[in-house]
Short mmCIF file of C-alpha atoms and ligand atoms in Angstrom, two decimals:
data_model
loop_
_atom_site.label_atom_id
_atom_site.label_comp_id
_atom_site.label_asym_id
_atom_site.label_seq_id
_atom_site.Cartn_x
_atom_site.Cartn_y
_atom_site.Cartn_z
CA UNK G 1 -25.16 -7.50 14.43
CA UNK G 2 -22.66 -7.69 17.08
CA UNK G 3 -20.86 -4.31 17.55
CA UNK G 4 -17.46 -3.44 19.58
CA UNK G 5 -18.18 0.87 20.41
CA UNK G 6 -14.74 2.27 21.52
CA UNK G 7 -15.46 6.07 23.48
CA UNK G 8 -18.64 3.74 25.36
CA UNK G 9 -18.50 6.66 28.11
CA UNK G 10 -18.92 9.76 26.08
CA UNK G 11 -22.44 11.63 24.96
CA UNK G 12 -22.30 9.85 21.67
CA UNK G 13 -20.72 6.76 22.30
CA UNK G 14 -23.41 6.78 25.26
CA UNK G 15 -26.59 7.30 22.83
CA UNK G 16 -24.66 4.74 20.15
CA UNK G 17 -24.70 2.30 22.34
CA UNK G 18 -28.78 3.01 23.48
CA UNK G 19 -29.78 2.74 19.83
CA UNK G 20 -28.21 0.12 18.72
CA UNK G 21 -28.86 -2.16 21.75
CA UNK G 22 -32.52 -1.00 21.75
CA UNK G 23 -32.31 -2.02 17.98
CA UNK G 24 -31.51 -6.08 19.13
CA UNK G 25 -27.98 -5.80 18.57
CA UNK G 26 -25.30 -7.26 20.72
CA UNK G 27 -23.09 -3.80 22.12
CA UNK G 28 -19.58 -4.47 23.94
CA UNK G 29 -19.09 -0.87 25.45
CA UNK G 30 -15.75 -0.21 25.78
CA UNK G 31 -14.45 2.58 28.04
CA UNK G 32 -11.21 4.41 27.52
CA UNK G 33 -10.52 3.18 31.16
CA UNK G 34 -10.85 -0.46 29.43
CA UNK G 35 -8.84 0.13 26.53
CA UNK G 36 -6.82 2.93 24.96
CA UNK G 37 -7.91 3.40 21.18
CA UNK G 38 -3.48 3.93 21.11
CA UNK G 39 -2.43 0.43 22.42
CA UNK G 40 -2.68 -1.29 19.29
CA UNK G 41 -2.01 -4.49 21.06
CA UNK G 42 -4.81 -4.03 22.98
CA UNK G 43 -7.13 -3.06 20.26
CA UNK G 44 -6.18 -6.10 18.29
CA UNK G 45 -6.65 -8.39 21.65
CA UNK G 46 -10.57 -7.09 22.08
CA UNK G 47 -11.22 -7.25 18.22
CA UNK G 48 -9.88 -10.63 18.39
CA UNK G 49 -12.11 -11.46 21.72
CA UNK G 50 -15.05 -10.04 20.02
CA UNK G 51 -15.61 -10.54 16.45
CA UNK G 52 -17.80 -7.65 15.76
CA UNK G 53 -19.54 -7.61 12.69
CA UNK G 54 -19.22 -3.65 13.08
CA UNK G 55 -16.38 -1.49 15.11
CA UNK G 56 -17.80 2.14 16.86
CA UNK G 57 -15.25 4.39 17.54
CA UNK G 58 -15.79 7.73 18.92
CA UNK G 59 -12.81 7.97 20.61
CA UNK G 60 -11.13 11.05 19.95
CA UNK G 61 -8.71 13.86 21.71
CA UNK G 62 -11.08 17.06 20.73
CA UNK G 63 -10.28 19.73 23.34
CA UNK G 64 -9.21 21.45 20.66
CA UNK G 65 -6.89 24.37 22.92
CA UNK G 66 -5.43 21.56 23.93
CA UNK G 67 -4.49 19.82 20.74
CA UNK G 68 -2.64 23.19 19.96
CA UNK G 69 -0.51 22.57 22.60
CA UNK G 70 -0.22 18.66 22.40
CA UNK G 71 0.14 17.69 18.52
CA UNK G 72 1.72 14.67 18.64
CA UNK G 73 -1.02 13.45 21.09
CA UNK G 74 -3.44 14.77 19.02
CA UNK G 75 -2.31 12.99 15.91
CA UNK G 76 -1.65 9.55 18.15
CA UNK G 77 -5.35 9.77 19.09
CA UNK G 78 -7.07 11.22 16.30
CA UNK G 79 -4.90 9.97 12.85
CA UNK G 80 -2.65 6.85 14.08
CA UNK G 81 -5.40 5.17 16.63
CA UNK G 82 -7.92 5.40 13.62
CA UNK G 83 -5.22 4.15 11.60
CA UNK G 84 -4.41 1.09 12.89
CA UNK G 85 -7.75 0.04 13.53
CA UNK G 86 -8.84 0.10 10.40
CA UNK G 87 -6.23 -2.01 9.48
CA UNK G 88 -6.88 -4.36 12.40
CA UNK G 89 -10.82 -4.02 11.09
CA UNK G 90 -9.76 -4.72 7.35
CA UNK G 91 -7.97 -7.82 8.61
CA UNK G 92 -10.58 -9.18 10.82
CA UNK G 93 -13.47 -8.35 8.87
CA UNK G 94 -15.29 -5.55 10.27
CA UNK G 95 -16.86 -2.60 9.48
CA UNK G 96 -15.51 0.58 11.21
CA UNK G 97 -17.61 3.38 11.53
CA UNK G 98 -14.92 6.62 12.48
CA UNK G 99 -16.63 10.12 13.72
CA UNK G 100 -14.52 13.10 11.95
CA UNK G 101 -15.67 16.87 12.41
CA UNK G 102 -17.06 19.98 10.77
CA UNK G 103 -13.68 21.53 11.72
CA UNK G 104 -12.27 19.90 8.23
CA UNK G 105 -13.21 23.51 7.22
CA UNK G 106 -12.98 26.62 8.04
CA UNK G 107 -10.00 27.87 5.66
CA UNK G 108 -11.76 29.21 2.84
CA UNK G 109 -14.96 31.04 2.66
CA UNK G 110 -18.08 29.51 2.08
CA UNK G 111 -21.75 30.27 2.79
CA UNK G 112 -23.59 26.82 1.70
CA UNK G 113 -23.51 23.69 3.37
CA UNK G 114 -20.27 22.17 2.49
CA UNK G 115 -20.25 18.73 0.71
CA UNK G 116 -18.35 15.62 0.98
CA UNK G 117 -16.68 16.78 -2.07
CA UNK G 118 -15.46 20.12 -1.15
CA UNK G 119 -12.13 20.42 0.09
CA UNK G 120 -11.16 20.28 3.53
CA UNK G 121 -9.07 23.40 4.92
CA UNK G 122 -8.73 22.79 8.23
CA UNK G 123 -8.04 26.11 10.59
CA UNK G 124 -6.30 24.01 13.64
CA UNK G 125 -4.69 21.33 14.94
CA UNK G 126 -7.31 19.07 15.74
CA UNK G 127 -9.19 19.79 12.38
CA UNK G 128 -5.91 19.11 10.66
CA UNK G 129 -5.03 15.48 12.53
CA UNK G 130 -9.01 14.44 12.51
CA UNK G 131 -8.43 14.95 8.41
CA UNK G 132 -5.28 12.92 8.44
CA UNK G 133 -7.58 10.67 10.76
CA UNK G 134 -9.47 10.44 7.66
CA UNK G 135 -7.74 9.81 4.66
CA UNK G 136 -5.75 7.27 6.72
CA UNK G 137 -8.89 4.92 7.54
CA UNK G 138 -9.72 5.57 3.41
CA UNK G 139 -6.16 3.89 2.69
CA UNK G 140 -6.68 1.29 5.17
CA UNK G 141 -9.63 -0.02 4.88
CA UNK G 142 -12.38 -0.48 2.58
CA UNK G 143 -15.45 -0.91 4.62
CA UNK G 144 -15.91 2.12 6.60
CA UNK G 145 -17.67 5.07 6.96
CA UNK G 146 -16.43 8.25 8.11
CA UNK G 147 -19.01 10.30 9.41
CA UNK G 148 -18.60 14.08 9.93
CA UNK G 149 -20.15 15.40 12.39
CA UNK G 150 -21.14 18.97 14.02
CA UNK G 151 -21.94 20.51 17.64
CA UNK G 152 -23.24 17.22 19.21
CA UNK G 153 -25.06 17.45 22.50
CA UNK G 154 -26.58 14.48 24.53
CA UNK G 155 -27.60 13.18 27.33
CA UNK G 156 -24.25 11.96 28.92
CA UNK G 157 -22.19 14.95 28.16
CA UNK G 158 -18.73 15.21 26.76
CA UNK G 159 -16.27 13.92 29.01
CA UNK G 160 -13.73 15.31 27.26
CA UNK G 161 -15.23 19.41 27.43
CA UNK G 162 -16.93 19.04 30.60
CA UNK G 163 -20.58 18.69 29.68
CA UNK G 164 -22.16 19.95 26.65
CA UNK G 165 -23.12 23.46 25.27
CA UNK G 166 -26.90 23.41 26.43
CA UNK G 167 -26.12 22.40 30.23
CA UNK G 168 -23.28 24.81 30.23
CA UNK G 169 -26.04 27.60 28.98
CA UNK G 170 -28.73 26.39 31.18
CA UNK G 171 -26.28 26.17 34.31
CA UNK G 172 -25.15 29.93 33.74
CA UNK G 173 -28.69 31.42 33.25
CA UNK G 174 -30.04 29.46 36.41
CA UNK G 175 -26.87 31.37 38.22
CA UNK G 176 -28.24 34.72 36.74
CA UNK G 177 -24.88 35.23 35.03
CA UNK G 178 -24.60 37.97 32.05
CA UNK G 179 -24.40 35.73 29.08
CA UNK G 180 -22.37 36.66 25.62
CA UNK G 181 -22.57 34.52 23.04
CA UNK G 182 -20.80 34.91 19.11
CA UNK G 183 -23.39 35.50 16.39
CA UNK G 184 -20.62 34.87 13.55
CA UNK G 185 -20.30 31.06 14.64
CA UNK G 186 -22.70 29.42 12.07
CA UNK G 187 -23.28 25.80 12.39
CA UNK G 188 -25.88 23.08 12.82
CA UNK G 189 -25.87 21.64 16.82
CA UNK G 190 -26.73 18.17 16.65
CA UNK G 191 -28.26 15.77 19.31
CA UNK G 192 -26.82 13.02 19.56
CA UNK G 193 -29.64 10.59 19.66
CA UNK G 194 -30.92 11.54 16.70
CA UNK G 195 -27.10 11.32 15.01
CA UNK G 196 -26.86 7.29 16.40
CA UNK G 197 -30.44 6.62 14.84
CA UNK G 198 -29.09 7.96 11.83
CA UNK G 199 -25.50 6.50 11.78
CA UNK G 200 -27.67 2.97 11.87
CA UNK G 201 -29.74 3.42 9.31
CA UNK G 202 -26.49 4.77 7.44
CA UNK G 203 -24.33 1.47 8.36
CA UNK G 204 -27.32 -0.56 7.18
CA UNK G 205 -27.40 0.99 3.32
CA UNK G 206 -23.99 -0.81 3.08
CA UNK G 207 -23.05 2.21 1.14
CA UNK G 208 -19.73 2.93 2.42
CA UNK G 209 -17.45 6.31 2.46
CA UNK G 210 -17.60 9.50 3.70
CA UNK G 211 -20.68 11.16 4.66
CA UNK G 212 -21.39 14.77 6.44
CA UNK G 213 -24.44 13.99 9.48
CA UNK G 214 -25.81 16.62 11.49
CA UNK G 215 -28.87 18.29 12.27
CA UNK G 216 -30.57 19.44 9.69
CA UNK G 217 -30.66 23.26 9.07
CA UNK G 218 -28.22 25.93 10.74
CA UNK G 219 -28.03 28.94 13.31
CA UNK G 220 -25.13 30.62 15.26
CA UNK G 221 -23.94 30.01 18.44
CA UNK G 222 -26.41 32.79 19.78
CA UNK G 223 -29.27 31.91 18.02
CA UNK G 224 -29.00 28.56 19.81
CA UNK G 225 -28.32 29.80 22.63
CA UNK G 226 -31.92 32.31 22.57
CA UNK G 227 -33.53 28.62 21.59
CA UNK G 228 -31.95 27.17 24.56
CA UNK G 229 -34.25 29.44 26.52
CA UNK G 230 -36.91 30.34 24.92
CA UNK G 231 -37.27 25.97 24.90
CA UNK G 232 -36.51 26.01 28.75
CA UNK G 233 -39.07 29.29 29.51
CA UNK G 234 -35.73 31.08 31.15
CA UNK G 235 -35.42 34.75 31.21
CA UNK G 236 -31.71 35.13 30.96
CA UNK G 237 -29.59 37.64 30.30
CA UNK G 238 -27.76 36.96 27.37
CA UNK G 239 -26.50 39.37 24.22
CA UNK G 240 -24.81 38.84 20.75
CA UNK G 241 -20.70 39.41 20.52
CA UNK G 242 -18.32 38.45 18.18
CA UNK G 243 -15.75 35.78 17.63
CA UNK G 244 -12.89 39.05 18.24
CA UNK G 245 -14.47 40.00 21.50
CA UNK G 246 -12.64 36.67 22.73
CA UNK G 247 -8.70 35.95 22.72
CA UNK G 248 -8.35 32.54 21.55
CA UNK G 249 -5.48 30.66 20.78
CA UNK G 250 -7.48 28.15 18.54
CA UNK G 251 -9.06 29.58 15.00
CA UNK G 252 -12.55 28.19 14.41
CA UNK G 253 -14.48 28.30 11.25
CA UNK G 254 -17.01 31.00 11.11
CA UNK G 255 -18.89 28.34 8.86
CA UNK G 256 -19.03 25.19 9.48
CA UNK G 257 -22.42 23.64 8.16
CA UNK G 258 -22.85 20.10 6.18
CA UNK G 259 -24.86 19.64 3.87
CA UNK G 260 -27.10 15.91 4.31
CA UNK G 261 -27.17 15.69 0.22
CA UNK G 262 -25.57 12.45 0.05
CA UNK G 263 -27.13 11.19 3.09
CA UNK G 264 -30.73 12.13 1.19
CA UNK G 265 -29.50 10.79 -1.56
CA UNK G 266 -29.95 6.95 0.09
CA UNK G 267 -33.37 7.61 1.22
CA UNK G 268 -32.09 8.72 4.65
CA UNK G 269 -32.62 11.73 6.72
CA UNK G 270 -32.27 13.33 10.53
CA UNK G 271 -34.01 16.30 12.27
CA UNK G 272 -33.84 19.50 12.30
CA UNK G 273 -31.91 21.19 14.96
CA UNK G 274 -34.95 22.79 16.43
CA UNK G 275 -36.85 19.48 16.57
CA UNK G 276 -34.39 17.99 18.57
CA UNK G 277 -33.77 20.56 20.78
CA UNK G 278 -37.32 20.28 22.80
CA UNK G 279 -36.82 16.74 22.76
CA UNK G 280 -33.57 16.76 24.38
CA UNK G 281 -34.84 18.68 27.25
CA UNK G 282 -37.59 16.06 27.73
CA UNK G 283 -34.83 13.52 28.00
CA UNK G 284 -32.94 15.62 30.50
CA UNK G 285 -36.29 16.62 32.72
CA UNK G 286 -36.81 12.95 32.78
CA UNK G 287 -33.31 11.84 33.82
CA UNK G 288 -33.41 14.72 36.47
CA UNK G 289 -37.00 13.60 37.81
CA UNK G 290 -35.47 9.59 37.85
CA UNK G 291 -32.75 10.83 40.07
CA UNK G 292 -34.89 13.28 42.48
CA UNK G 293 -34.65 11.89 46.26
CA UNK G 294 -38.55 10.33 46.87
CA UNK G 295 -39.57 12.41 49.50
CA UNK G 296 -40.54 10.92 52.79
CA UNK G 297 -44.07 10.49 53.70
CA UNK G 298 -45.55 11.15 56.96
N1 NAP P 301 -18.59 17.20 20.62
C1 NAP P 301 -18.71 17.82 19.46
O1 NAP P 301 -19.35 18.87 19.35
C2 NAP P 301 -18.09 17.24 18.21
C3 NAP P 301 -18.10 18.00 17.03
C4 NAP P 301 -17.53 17.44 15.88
C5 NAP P 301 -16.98 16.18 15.91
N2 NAP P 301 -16.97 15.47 17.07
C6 NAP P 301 -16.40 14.12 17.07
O2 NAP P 301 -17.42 13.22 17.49
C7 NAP P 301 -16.85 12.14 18.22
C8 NAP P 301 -17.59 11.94 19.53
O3 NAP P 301 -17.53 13.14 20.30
P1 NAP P 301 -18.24 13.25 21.73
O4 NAP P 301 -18.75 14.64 21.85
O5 NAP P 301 -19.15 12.10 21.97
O6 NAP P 301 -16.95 13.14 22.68
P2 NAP P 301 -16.86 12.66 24.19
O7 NAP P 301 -18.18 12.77 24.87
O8 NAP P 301 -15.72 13.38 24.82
O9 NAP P 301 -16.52 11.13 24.02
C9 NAP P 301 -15.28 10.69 23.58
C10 NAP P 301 -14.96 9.43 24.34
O10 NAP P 301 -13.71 8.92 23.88
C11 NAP P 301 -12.95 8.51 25.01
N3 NAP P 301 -11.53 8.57 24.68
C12 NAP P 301 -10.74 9.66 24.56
N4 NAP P 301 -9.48 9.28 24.25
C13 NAP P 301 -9.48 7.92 24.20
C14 NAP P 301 -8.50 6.96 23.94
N5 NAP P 301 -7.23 7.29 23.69
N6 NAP P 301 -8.85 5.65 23.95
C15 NAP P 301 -10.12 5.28 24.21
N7 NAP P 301 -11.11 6.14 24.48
C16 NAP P 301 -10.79 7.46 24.46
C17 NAP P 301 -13.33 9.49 26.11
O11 NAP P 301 -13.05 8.91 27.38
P3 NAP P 301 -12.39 9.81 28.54
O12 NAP P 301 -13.22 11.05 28.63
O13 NAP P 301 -12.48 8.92 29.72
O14 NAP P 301 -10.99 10.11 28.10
C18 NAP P 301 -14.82 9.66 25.86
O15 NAP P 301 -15.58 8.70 26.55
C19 NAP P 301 -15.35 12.43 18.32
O16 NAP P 301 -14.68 11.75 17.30
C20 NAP P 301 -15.25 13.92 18.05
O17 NAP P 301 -14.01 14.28 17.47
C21 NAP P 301 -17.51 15.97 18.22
#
């Protein structure tokens, strides 16, 4: 299969790219540096340079204070972008596969893992134009898959948050800083190598739409968080708070898990969150021990 991966440099375009290329298919990584998901000339020039069988895009503008403050930019990037290339994908050929986010809900209550079904109520602005993301690639194209996804983590970090949630935790408990974390945050992190196995498998059932992928299982941002270290073997000082104790401008859903039904449904599934977990920090103990200096013998 020869694939064109838009977002090349983030933690899941990075562990895309891995997967599939480890998998014997052909992978043009394409930076945003390279091209900007927004030039649609430009988008149409590499499609047209490339004939993928398959289009990765991971692109997306997801700091999500930010996207309060920047709407239109957040819509260009996250609705229009994915938009267009469909479009340019339905006329070439290609499959696109689109990442979209747990943060489709949020706006009603709901205790159960939602389905692909339920309605989406997004709580902010980035939930709202990664929704209009959605229903925009389902009225442009008809081979895609739009895959909903949930606290990813991986080996490359996000570029776009600086890092990811388990380096972030690891970095402050190796400083010996008091750590709070919110215990009414309940979703399902997800590592990202185990999401790009998955979202291959998924492309190769051929059974297009919309699908919710994450880790299987749930836990709040504090539970995690105690995994986190209890994984590592770090004593760190860390305690339970709540989603009040912190001004925000940005509301986030105090529920946000998917439910892998449909996914199970072709025969397909992923990991649990606390599987992965120890495996990431193999991944990242091996990447630190590749990069140690050699020291100098006498
Ligand atoms: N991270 C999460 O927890 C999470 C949760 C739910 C859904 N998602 C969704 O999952 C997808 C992947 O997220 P991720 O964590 O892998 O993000 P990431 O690490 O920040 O990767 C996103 C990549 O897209 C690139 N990019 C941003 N704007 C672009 C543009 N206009 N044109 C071309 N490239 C652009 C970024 O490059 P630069 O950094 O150089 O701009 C970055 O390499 C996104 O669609 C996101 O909305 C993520």
């Amino acid at each position: 299969m020869k694939v064109l991966l838009f977002g090349a440099n983030g933690q899941l375009g990075n562990d895309l790219h891995k997967v599939f290329r480890a998998a014997g298919d052909t992978v043009v990584p394409l930076t945003h540096a390279q091209v900007d998901v927004c030039n649609e000339q430009r988008v149409a020039e590499v499609l047209g340079e490339a004939k993928p069988d398959l289009v990765l895009n991971t692109a997306a503008f997801h700091k999500v204070e930010e996207c309060e403050k920047k709407p239109e930019l957040a819509f260009q990037v996250n609705a229009s972008a994915p938009m267009k290339l469909a479009a340019a994908c339905q006329r070439s050929g290609a499959v696109l596969v689109h990442f979209s986010t747990d943060y489709a809900f949020g706006g009603y209550s709901k205790s159960t893992p939602y389905e692909e079904t339920d309605r989406p109520a997004p709580l902010n602005v980035y939930g709202v134009s990664k929704v209009a993301g959605e229903d925009l690639i389902a009225y442009n194209t008809d081979r895609y898959f739009v895959v909903r996804v949930c606290g990813l983590y991986g080996i490359a970090g996000s570029s776009g948050k600086g890092g990811n949630f388990v380096e972030n935790m690891l970095k402050k408990a190796l400083a010996g800083d008091a750590i709070r974390v919110v215990d009414d945050q309940v979703l399902t992190p997800t590592y990202t190598v185990d999401l790009a196995e998955a979202v291959r498998k998924l492309v190769l059932s051929g059974k297009s739409g919309l699908y919710h992928l994450s880790s299987e299982g749930q836990c709040s941002w504090y539970e995690f968080t105690r995994y986190i270290f209890e994984c590592a073997g770090l004593q760190a000082n860390l305690s339970p708070c709540k989603t009040t104790d912190f001004f925000s401008p940005v509301k986030r859903p105090a529920y946000s898990v998917l439910s892998k039904a449909k996914l199970r449904g072709l025969g397909l599934s992923i990991p649990t969150w606390k599987d992965a977990l120890p495996r990431y920090l193999k991944e990242r103990e091996a990447k630190n021990s590749a990069a140690a200096p050699v020291p100098a013998t006498v």
